Coordinates of C-alpha atoms in Angstrom, one line a residue:
M1 CA -48.0 -45.2 40.3
T2 CA -44.6 -47.1 39.8
W3 CA -44.1 -46.4 36.6
E4 CA -44.8 -43.0 37.1
Y5 CA -41.9 -42.2 39.2
A6 CA -39.9 -44.3 37.1
L7 CA -40.2 -42.4 34.3
I8 CA -39.9 -38.8 36.5
G9 CA -36.3 -40.4 37.7
L10 CA -35.0 -41.6 34.7
V11 CA -36.3 -37.8 32.7
V12 CA -34.0 -36.3 36.1
G13 CA -31.6 -38.2 35.2
F14 CA -31.3 -37.3 31.6
V15 CA -31.1 -34.3 31.8
I16 CA -28.5 -34.2 34.7
G17 CA -26.5 -36.9 32.6
A18 CA -26.4 -34.2 29.8
L19 CA -25.5 -30.7 32.1
V20 CA -21.9 -33.0 33.3
M21 CA -22.1 -34.2 29.6
R22 CA -22.4 -30.5 28.9
F23 CA -19.8 -28.6 30.7
G24 CA -17.4 -31.7 32.2
N25 CA -15.8 -32.5 28.7
T26 CA -13.0 -30.8 28.0
K27 CA -13.0 -31.0 25.3
L28 CA -16.0 -28.7 24.8
R29 CA -13.9 -26.4 27.0
Q30 CA -11.0 -26.3 24.7
Q31 CA -13.4 -25.9 21.4
K32 CA -14.8 -22.4 23.3
A33 CA -11.4 -21.3 24.8
L34 CA -9.9 -21.7 20.8
Q35 CA -13.5 -19.8 19.6
T36 CA -12.9 -17.0 21.5
E37 CA -9.1 -17.0 20.7
L38 CA -10.2 -17.5 17.0
E39 CA -13.0 -14.0 17.5
N40 CA -10.3 -12.3 19.7
N41 CA -7.7 -12.8 17.1
K42 CA -10.6 -11.8 14.2
S43 CA -10.9 -8.5 15.6
E44 CA -7.7 -7.9 16.4
L45 CA -7.1 -8.6 12.6
E46 CA -9.6 -5.6 11.0
E47 CA -8.4 -3.0 13.6
Y48 CA -4.8 -3.8 12.4
R49 CA -5.8 -4.1 8.6
K50 CA -8.3 -0.6 9.7
E51 CA -5.1 1.4 11.1
L52 CA -2.3 -0.1 8.5
V53 CA -5.3 1.7 5.5
G54 CA -5.6 5.0 8.1
H55 CA -1.6 4.8 7.7
F56 CA -1.1 4.3 3.9
A57 CA -3.2 7.3 3.7
H58 CA -1.9 9.9 5.6
S59 CA 1.3 8.4 3.8
A60 CA 0.0 9.1 0.3
E61 CA -0.9 12.6 1.8
L62 CA 2.8 13.6 2.9
L63 CA 4.1 12.9 -0.2
D64 CA 1.2 14.8 -2.3
N65 CA 2.3 17.6 0.3
M66 CA 6.2 17.2 -0.4
A67 CA 5.7 17.0 -4.8
R68 CA 3.9 20.3 -4.4
D69 CA 6.4 21.5 -2.2
Y70 CA 8.8 20.4 -4.5
R71 CA 7.5 22.3 -7.9
Q72 CA 7.5 25.2 -5.5
L73 CA 10.5 25.3 -5.6
Y74 CA 11.7 24.9 -8.4
Q75 CA 9.8 26.6 -10.2
H76 CA 10.7 29.9 -7.1
M77 CA 14.3 28.8 -7.9
A78 CA 13.9 29.2 -12.1
K79 CA 12.0 33.0 -11.6
S80 CA 15.6 33.7 -9.5
S81 CA 17.9 31.8 -10.9
H82 CA 16.3 34.1 -14.6
E83 CA 16.0 36.9 -13.0
L84 CA 19.1 36.8 -11.4
M85 CA 21.3 36.0 -13.9
P86 CA 19.5 36.8 -17.1
N87 CA 23.0 37.1 -18.9
M88 CA 23.4 33.7 -18.8
P89 CA 23.3 31.1 -21.6
V90 CA 19.8 28.9 -21.4
Q91 CA 21.9 25.4 -21.8
D92 CA 24.2 26.9 -18.5
N93 CA 21.3 27.5 -16.3
P94 CA 21.1 24.4 -13.8
F95 CA 16.7 25.8 -14.6
N96 CA 16.6 26.2 -18.1
Y97 CA 12.9 23.5 -17.6
R98 CA 10.4 25.7 -15.8
L99 CA 7.4 24.4 -15.1
T100 CA 4.7 25.8 -16.6
E101 CA 1.7 27.0 -14.7
S102 CA -0.9 24.4 -16.1
E103 CA 2.1 22.1 -15.0
A104 CA 2.1 23.1 -11.5
D105 CA -0.8 22.7 -11.0
N106 CA -1.1 18.9 -11.8
D107 CA 0.1 16.8 -10.1
Q108 CA 1.7 14.3 -12.9
A109 CA 5.5 15.2 -14.1
P110 CA 5.8 17.1 -17.1
V111 CA 7.3 15.0 -19.4
K112 CA 9.1 16.4 -22.5
M113 CA 11.9 15.5 -22.4
P114 CA 13.3 11.6 -22.9
P115 CA 16.0 10.5 -20.9
K116 CA 19.8 12.4 -21.1
D117 CA 20.1 7.5 -22.6
Y118 CA 18.0 8.1 -25.6
S119 CA 20.5 8.9 -28.5
D120 CA 19.0 11.5 -30.8
G121 CA 18.2 9.2 -34.1
A122 CA 18.5 5.9 -34.7
S123 CA 21.6 3.6 -34.7
G124 CA 20.3 0.7 -36.4
L125 CA 21.1 -2.3 -33.9
F126 CA 17.8 -3.4 -35.1
R127 CA 18.0 -3.1 -39.1
P128 CA 17.3 -6.2 -41.5
M129 CA 20.1 -8.4 -41.5
N130 CA 20.0 -7.2 -45.9
E131 CA 20.0 -3.8 -45.3
K132 CA 23.0 -4.2 -42.5
N133 CA 24.9 -5.4 -45.9
Q134 CA 23.6 -2.6 -48.3

């Protein structure tokens, strides 16, 4: 019977020792605190990312609306300048390039004319040396 009490005491001692080590260890508490802080930071980061995506989606929508309104304003100005000043030469009219209806519906900017810094002809800058001498 003595050895049974010793065995029970040993098991109870192991259980109490494990509980003391589990709840008395400061490093384990620090690890748990860091783990919860990491999980909180991850959730905050995910929330921030969602907010950022929403912000950029709203900004893109606003820019789309602004581009559409600008096209409508330009069409209005081009139409009214043509109607109010019919005798003005085309080159003097600041709104000489009118958007067609298909271009106005298109979200892409029309590209029909080259930028004004392009020259009309070839400058000959990139000709081979033997052609320049002749």
